[in-house]
CSV table of C-alpha atoms and ligand atoms in Angstrom, one decimal:
chain,number,residue,atom,x,y,z
C,1,MET,CA,1.4,12.0,27.7
C,2,SER,CA,0.3,10.1,30.7
C,3,ALA,CA,1.4,11.0,34.2
C,4,GLY,CA,1.0,10.8,37.9
C,5,ARG,CA,2.0,13.5,40.4
C,6,TYR,CA,2.7,14.4,44.0
C,7,ALA,CA,1.5,17.8,45.0
C,8,PRO,CA,2.6,18.9,48.5
C,9,SER,CA,1.9,22.2,50.1
C,10,PRO,CA,5.2,23.8,51.4
C,11,THR,CA,3.7,24.6,54.8
C,12,GLY,CA,6.1,22.4,56.8
C,13,GLU,CA,8.2,19.3,56.7
C,14,LEU,CA,6.8,16.2,55.1
C,15,HIS,CA,6.1,13.5,57.8
C,16,LEU,CA,6.1,9.8,57.3
C,17,GLY,CA,2.5,9.7,56.3
C,18,ASN,CA,3.1,12.3,53.5
C,19,LEU,CA,6.3,10.5,52.4
C,20,ARG,CA,4.4,7.2,52.3
C,21,THR,CA,1.7,8.8,50.0
C,22,ALA,CA,4.6,10.1,47.8
C,23,VAL,CA,6.2,6.7,47.6
C,24,LEU,CA,2.8,5.2,46.7
C,25,ALA,CA,2.1,7.8,44.0
C,26,TRP,CA,5.6,7.2,42.5
C,27,LEU,CA,5.0,3.4,42.6
C,28,PHE,CA,1.6,3.7,41.0
C,29,ALA,CA,3.0,6.0,38.3
C,30,ARG,CA,6.2,4.1,37.5
C,31,SER,CA,4.7,0.7,37.6
C,32,SER,CA,2.1,1.8,35.0
C,33,GLY,CA,4.8,3.4,32.7
C,34,ARG,CA,3.7,6.9,33.6
C,35,ASP,CA,5.8,10.1,34.0
C,36,PHE,CA,5.8,11.4,37.6
C,37,LEU,CA,5.5,15.1,38.2
C,38,LEU,CA,6.0,17.4,41.2
C,39,ARG,CA,3.6,20.3,41.8
C,40,ILE,CA,4.1,22.9,44.6
C,41,GLU,CA,0.7,23.9,46.0
C,42,ASP,CA,1.7,27.2,47.4
C,43,LEU,CA,-1.4,29.3,46.8
C,44,ASP,CA,-2.3,29.8,50.4
C,45,GLN,CA,0.5,32.3,51.2
C,46,SER,CA,-0.7,32.6,54.8
C,47,ARG,CA,0.4,29.0,55.4
C,48,VAL,CA,3.5,28.7,53.1
C,49,ARG,CA,6.9,29.0,54.8
C,50,PRO,CA,10.1,29.8,53.0
C,51,GLY,CA,12.5,27.0,52.4
C,52,TYR,CA,10.0,24.1,52.8
C,53,ALA,CA,9.5,23.5,49.1
C,54,GLU,CA,13.3,22.9,48.8
C,55,GLN,CA,13.4,20.8,51.9
C,56,GLN,CA,10.4,18.7,50.8
C,57,ALA,CA,12.1,18.1,47.4
C,58,GLY,CA,15.3,17.0,49.2
C,59,ASP,CA,13.4,14.6,51.4
C,60,LEU,CA,11.6,13.0,48.4
C,61,ALA,CA,15.0,12.7,46.6
C,62,ALA,CA,16.5,11.1,49.7
C,63,LEU,CA,13.9,8.3,49.4
C,64,GLY,CA,14.8,7.8,45.8
C,65,ILE,CA,11.7,9.4,44.4
C,66,THR,CA,12.5,10.9,40.9
C,67,PHE,CA,10.4,13.4,38.9
C,68,ASP,CA,10.2,14.2,35.3
C,69,GLY,CA,10.6,17.8,34.2
C,70,GLU,CA,10.5,20.9,36.4
C,71,PRO,CA,8.0,21.3,39.2
C,72,LEU,CA,4.8,23.3,38.5
C,73,VAL,CA,4.5,26.1,41.0
C,74,GLN,CA,0.9,27.2,41.6
C,75,SER,CA,1.7,30.7,42.7
C,76,THR,CA,3.1,31.4,39.1
C,77,ARG,CA,-0.1,30.3,37.5
C,78,ARG,CA,-2.8,32.7,38.8
C,79,ASP,CA,-3.6,33.9,35.3
C,80,ARG,CA,-4.4,30.4,34.2
C,81,TYR,CA,-6.8,29.9,37.0
C,82,ASP,CA,-8.6,33.2,36.2
C,83,GLU,CA,-8.8,32.2,32.6
C,84,ALA,CA,-10.3,28.8,33.4
C,85,LEU,CA,-12.8,30.5,35.7
C,86,ALA,CA,-13.8,33.0,33.1
C,87,GLY,CA,-15.0,30.1,30.9
C,88,LEU,CA,-17.2,28.6,33.6
C,89,THR,CA,-19.7,31.4,34.3
C,90,ALA,CA,-22.7,29.3,33.5
C,91,ASP,CA,-21.6,26.7,36.1
C,92,THR,CA,-20.6,29.0,38.9
C,93,PHE,CA,-22.2,31.6,41.2
C,94,GLU,CA,-21.2,34.4,43.4
C,95,CYS,CA,-21.3,33.7,47.1
C,96,PHE,CA,-21.4,36.4,49.8
C,97,CYS,CA,-21.6,34.1,52.8
C,98,THR,CA,-19.1,34.4,55.7
C,99,ARG,CA,-17.7,31.3,57.2
C,100,ARG,CA,-19.9,31.8,60.2
C,101,GLU,CA,-23.1,32.2,58.1
C,102,ILE,CA,-22.3,28.9,56.4
C,103,ALA,CA,-21.6,27.1,59.7
C,104,GLU,CA,-24.9,28.4,61.1
C,105,ALA,CA,-27.0,27.5,58.0
C,106,ALA,CA,-25.3,24.2,57.5
C,107,SER,CA,-26.1,23.1,61.1
C,108,ALA,CA,-29.9,23.7,60.6
C,109,PRO,CA,-32.0,20.5,60.5
C,110,HIS,CA,-32.0,18.5,57.2
C,111,ARG,CA,-28.7,19.9,56.2
C,112,THR,CA,-25.6,17.8,55.4
C,113,PRO,CA,-22.8,19.1,57.6
C,114,GLY,CA,-19.8,20.2,55.6
C,115,ARG,CA,-21.7,20.9,52.5
C,116,TYR,CA,-22.6,24.4,51.3
C,117,PRO,CA,-26.2,25.1,52.4
C,118,GLY,CA,-27.1,26.8,49.1
C,119,THR,CA,-27.7,30.3,50.5
C,120,CYS,CA,-26.4,32.3,47.5
C,121,ARG,CA,-27.2,29.9,44.7
C,122,GLU,CA,-30.3,31.5,43.4
C,123,LEU,CA,-29.8,35.2,44.2
C,124,THR,CA,-31.2,37.6,41.6
C,125,GLU,CA,-28.9,40.1,39.8
C,126,ALA,CA,-30.4,42.9,41.9
C,127,GLU,CA,-29.6,41.0,45.1
C,128,ARG,CA,-26.1,40.3,44.0
C,129,ALA,CA,-25.6,44.0,43.1
C,130,GLU,CA,-26.8,45.0,46.6
C,131,ARG,CA,-24.5,42.6,48.3
C,132,ARG,CA,-21.4,43.5,46.3
C,133,LYS,CA,-21.6,46.9,47.9
C,134,THR,CA,-20.6,45.5,51.3
C,135,ARG,CA,-18.6,42.3,50.5
C,136,SER,CA,-16.7,41.0,47.5
C,137,PRO,CA,-18.0,37.6,46.5
C,138,ALA,CA,-16.3,34.2,46.4
C,139,ILE,CA,-17.1,32.1,43.3
C,140,ARG,CA,-18.5,28.7,43.8
C,141,LEU,CA,-19.1,25.8,41.5
C,142,ARG,CA,-22.8,25.2,40.8
C,143,GLY,CA,-22.9,21.6,42.2
C,144,GLY,CA,-25.7,19.2,42.6
C,145,ALA,CA,-26.4,15.8,40.9
C,146,THR,CA,-23.9,13.0,41.3
C,147,GLU,CA,-20.6,12.5,39.6
C,148,THR,CA,-18.6,9.3,39.2
C,149,ALA,CA,-15.0,8.5,39.0
C,150,VAL,CA,-12.9,5.3,39.1
C,151,ASP,CA,-10.7,4.7,42.1
C,152,LEU,CA,-8.2,1.8,42.0
C,153,LEU,CA,-8.6,1.1,45.7
C,154,HIS,CA,-12.2,2.2,46.4
C,155,GLY,CA,-13.9,1.1,43.1
C,156,GLU,CA,-16.4,3.3,41.5
C,157,LEU,CA,-16.8,6.6,43.4
C,158,VAL,CA,-20.2,8.1,43.2
C,159,GLY,CA,-20.9,11.3,45.1
C,160,MET,CA,-23.0,14.4,45.1
C,161,VAL,CA,-21.1,17.4,43.8
C,162,ASP,CA,-20.8,20.1,46.4
C,163,ASP,CA,-20.8,23.8,45.6
C,164,VAL,CA,-17.1,24.1,46.3
C,165,VAL,CA,-15.2,27.5,46.4
C,166,LEU,CA,-13.2,28.1,43.2
C,167,ARG,CA,-12.1,31.6,43.9
C,168,ARG,CA,-11.9,33.0,47.4
C,169,ASN,CA,-13.4,36.3,48.3
C,170,ASP,CA,-9.9,37.8,48.4
C,171,GLY,CA,-9.6,37.0,44.7
C,172,GLY,CA,-7.2,34.1,45.0
C,173,ALA,CA,-7.8,30.8,43.2
C,174,ALA,CA,-9.0,28.1,45.6
C,175,TYR,CA,-7.5,24.6,45.9
C,176,ASN,CA,-10.3,22.8,44.0
C,177,LEU,CA,-9.9,25.0,40.9
C,178,ALA,CA,-6.1,25.0,40.9
C,179,VAL,CA,-5.8,21.2,41.3
C,180,VAL,CA,-8.1,20.5,38.4
C,181,VAL,CA,-6.6,23.2,36.1
C,182,ASP,CA,-3.1,22.0,36.8
C,183,ASP,CA,-3.8,18.2,36.5
C,184,ALA,CA,-5.5,19.0,33.1
C,185,HIS,CA,-2.7,21.2,32.0
C,186,SER,CA,0.0,18.6,32.9
C,187,GLU,CA,-2.1,15.8,31.4
C,188,VAL,CA,-2.1,14.0,34.7
C,189,ASP,CA,-4.4,10.9,34.2
C,190,GLN,CA,-3.6,9.2,37.6
C,191,VAL,CA,-4.1,11.0,40.9
C,192,VAL,CA,-2.8,9.2,44.0
C,193,ARG,CA,-3.3,11.0,47.2
C,194,GLY,CA,-4.5,10.7,50.8
C,195,ASP,CA,-8.0,9.4,51.4
C,196,ASP,CA,-8.9,12.6,53.3
C,197,LEU,CA,-9.6,14.0,49.8
C,198,LEU,CA,-12.1,11.4,48.8
C,199,ASP,CA,-15.0,13.8,49.5
C,200,ALA,CA,-13.5,16.4,47.2
C,201,THR,CA,-13.4,14.1,44.3
C,202,PRO,CA,-16.9,14.4,42.9
C,203,ALA,CA,-16.6,18.2,42.6
C,204,GLN,CA,-13.1,17.9,41.0
C,205,ALA,CA,-14.3,15.3,38.5
C,206,ARG,CA,-17.2,17.6,37.6
C,207,LEU,CA,-14.9,20.5,37.2
C,208,THR,CA,-12.5,18.5,35.1
C,209,ARG,CA,-15.4,17.6,32.7
C,210,LEU,CA,-16.5,21.2,32.5
C,211,LEU,CA,-13.0,22.2,31.5
C,212,GLY,CA,-13.2,19.6,28.7
C,213,ALA,CA,-10.4,17.3,30.1
C,214,PRO,CA,-10.6,13.6,30.7
C,215,VAL,CA,-11.2,12.7,34.4
C,216,PRO,CA,-8.1,11.0,35.9
C,217,THR,CA,-8.1,7.6,37.5
C,218,TYR,CA,-7.8,8.0,41.3
C,219,ALA,CA,-6.2,6.0,44.1
C,220,HIS,CA,-7.0,7.4,47.5
C,221,VAL,CA,-4.6,5.8,49.9
C,222,PRO,CA,-4.9,5.4,53.7
C,223,LEU,CA,-3.3,8.0,55.9
C,224,ALA,CA,-0.9,7.5,58.7
C,225,VAL,CA,-2.3,8.0,62.2
C,226,ASN,CA,-0.9,8.2,65.7
C,227,ALA,CA,-1.5,5.9,68.6
C,228,GLU,CA,-4.9,7.6,69.2
C,229,GLY,CA,-6.0,7.0,65.7
C,230,VAL,CA,-5.7,10.7,64.8
C,231,ARG,CA,-4.1,11.8,61.6
C,232,LEU,CA,-0.3,12.0,62.0
C,233,ALA,CA,1.1,15.4,62.6
C,234,LYS,CA,4.6,16.8,63.2
C,235,ARG,CA,3.8,17.1,66.9
C,236,ASP,CA,3.6,13.3,67.1
C,237,GLY,CA,7.4,13.2,67.6
C,238,ALA,CA,10.2,11.9,65.4
C,239,VAL,CA,8.1,11.5,62.2
C,240,THR,CA,10.0,13.7,59.8
C,241,LEU,CA,13.3,12.7,58.1
C,242,SER,CA,15.2,15.5,60.0
C,243,ARG,CA,13.9,14.4,63.4
C,244,LEU,CA,14.5,10.7,62.6
C,245,ALA,CA,18.1,11.6,61.5
C,246,GLU,CA,18.7,13.1,64.9
C,247,ARG,CA,17.9,9.7,66.3
C,248,GLY,CA,20.2,7.8,63.9
C,249,VAL,CA,17.4,6.7,61.6
C,250,ASP,CA,18.5,7.7,58.0
C,251,ALA,CA,16.4,8.0,54.9
C,252,ALA,CA,17.1,4.4,53.9
C,253,ALA,CA,15.8,3.2,57.2
C,254,ALA,CA,12.8,5.5,56.8
C,255,LEU,CA,12.1,4.0,53.4
C,256,THR,CA,12.3,0.5,55.0
C,257,MET,CA,9.7,1.6,57.6
C,258,ILE,CA,7.4,2.9,54.8
C,259,ALA,CA,7.9,-0.3,52.7
C,260,ALA,CA,7.2,-2.5,55.7
C,261,SER,CA,4.0,-0.6,56.4
C,262,LEU,CA,3.0,-1.4,52.8
C,263,ALA,CA,3.9,-5.1,53.2
C,264,LEU,CA,6.6,-4.5,50.5
C,265,ALA,CA,9.5,-5.3,52.8
C,266,GLU,CA,10.3,-7.1,56.1
C,267,PRO,CA,10.9,-4.8,59.1
C,268,GLY,CA,14.6,-3.8,59.0
C,269,GLU,CA,15.2,-5.1,55.5
C,270,PRO,CA,17.3,-2.8,53.4
C,271,VAL,CA,15.5,-1.8,50.2
C,272,THR,CA,15.6,0.8,47.4
C,273,ILE,CA,12.6,2.3,45.8
C,274,MET,CA,13.4,0.3,42.7
C,275,ASP,CA,13.1,-2.9,44.7
C,276,LEU,CA,9.7,-1.8,45.8
C,277,SER,CA,8.7,-1.1,42.3
C,278,ALA,CA,9.4,-4.7,41.4
C,279,ARG,CA,7.3,-5.9,44.3
C,280,PHE,CA,4.4,-3.5,44.0
C,281,ASP,CA,1.0,-5.0,43.5
C,282,VAL,CA,-2.1,-2.8,43.9
C,283,ALA,CA,-4.3,-5.8,44.9
C,284,ARG,CA,-2.1,-6.5,48.0
C,285,LEU,CA,-1.8,-3.0,49.4
C,286,PRO,CA,-3.0,-2.6,53.0
C,287,ARG,CA,-6.4,-0.7,53.1
C,288,GLU,CA,-6.1,0.3,56.8
C,289,PRO,CA,-4.4,3.5,58.1
C,290,TRP,CA,-0.8,3.1,59.1
C,291,VAL,CA,-0.6,3.4,62.8
C,292,ILE,CA,2.7,5.0,63.9
C,293,THR,CA,3.5,4.6,67.6
C,294,GLY,CA,6.3,4.7,70.0
C,295,ARG,CA,8.4,7.5,68.5
C,296,PRO,CA,7.9,10.3,71.0
C,297,GLY,CA,10.1,13.3,71.2
N,1,LIG,N1,-1.8,19.8,48.3
N,1,LIG,C1,-2.7,18.7,48.8
N,1,LIG,C2,-2.1,18.2,50.1
N,1,LIG,O1,-1.0,18.5,50.4
N,1,LIG,C3,-2.8,17.6,47.8
N,1,LIG,C4,-3.8,17.8,46.8
N,1,LIG,C5,-4.0,16.7,45.8
N,1,LIG,O2,-3.2,15.7,45.8
N,1,LIG,O3,-5.0,16.7,45.1
N,1,LIG,O4,-2.8,17.6,50.8
């Protein structure tokens, strides 16, 4: 099988930027003859809110986005993540750092901000045994060296693999592990998502190889931003389908806004997602963020 997917976290309503990424993921998949799958990324229970998974699915359907098969729900797959991790012991290590320790160590001179500073990478078994007495460890990927992947918009991605967290210290599977295990399980070979995840790609490509699966082709698409150039958020006003509906802008009109932002329709032109599919051309996609202004309240 060959498939693309959209993988939202049910932590709130999808906004126009999220919906645009979903439309693009659907267009990339369908125009290349792939299946299109929905995955519900609900592992972080502190952020998940009841009802949003259903509302998100309804909003995607209102735009005409169709999915194959049943959604894959991450919270039902914890055993699969544990199994995958159990096969990776040679490529992982226990990490006892608190967030604060990492922030402090990472801000020291000659460190790359945002990257794990390596504190626990070479602990001896005795040191680990000692630390386990006071704190349960997270599990990190043993990163280092570069990894490459192909991106349909950015070309060849080459990046250093960070020691990303695979299991949190509360025992839960972390995003980077779940996303790779699930894409491999679902035979996803095309990953279209926001370009805020570009930096996560080398580690995910490495992990995919370690799990013995083929690395997908990626397309990291530009995000939507507000008038200040900051990534769009729900507080930016009428940027969700429900808020737009209150102002008389229905899902069809929202699809037109998204299509116009992708240069696939004229402003105000009625279109269906099938029309967009016929017009879709990767080479002509805008590479800049979508600036959404003038929709306060
Ligand atoms: N769940 C992630 C998000 O909502 C997407 C992860 C992915 O596409 O790899 O940003």
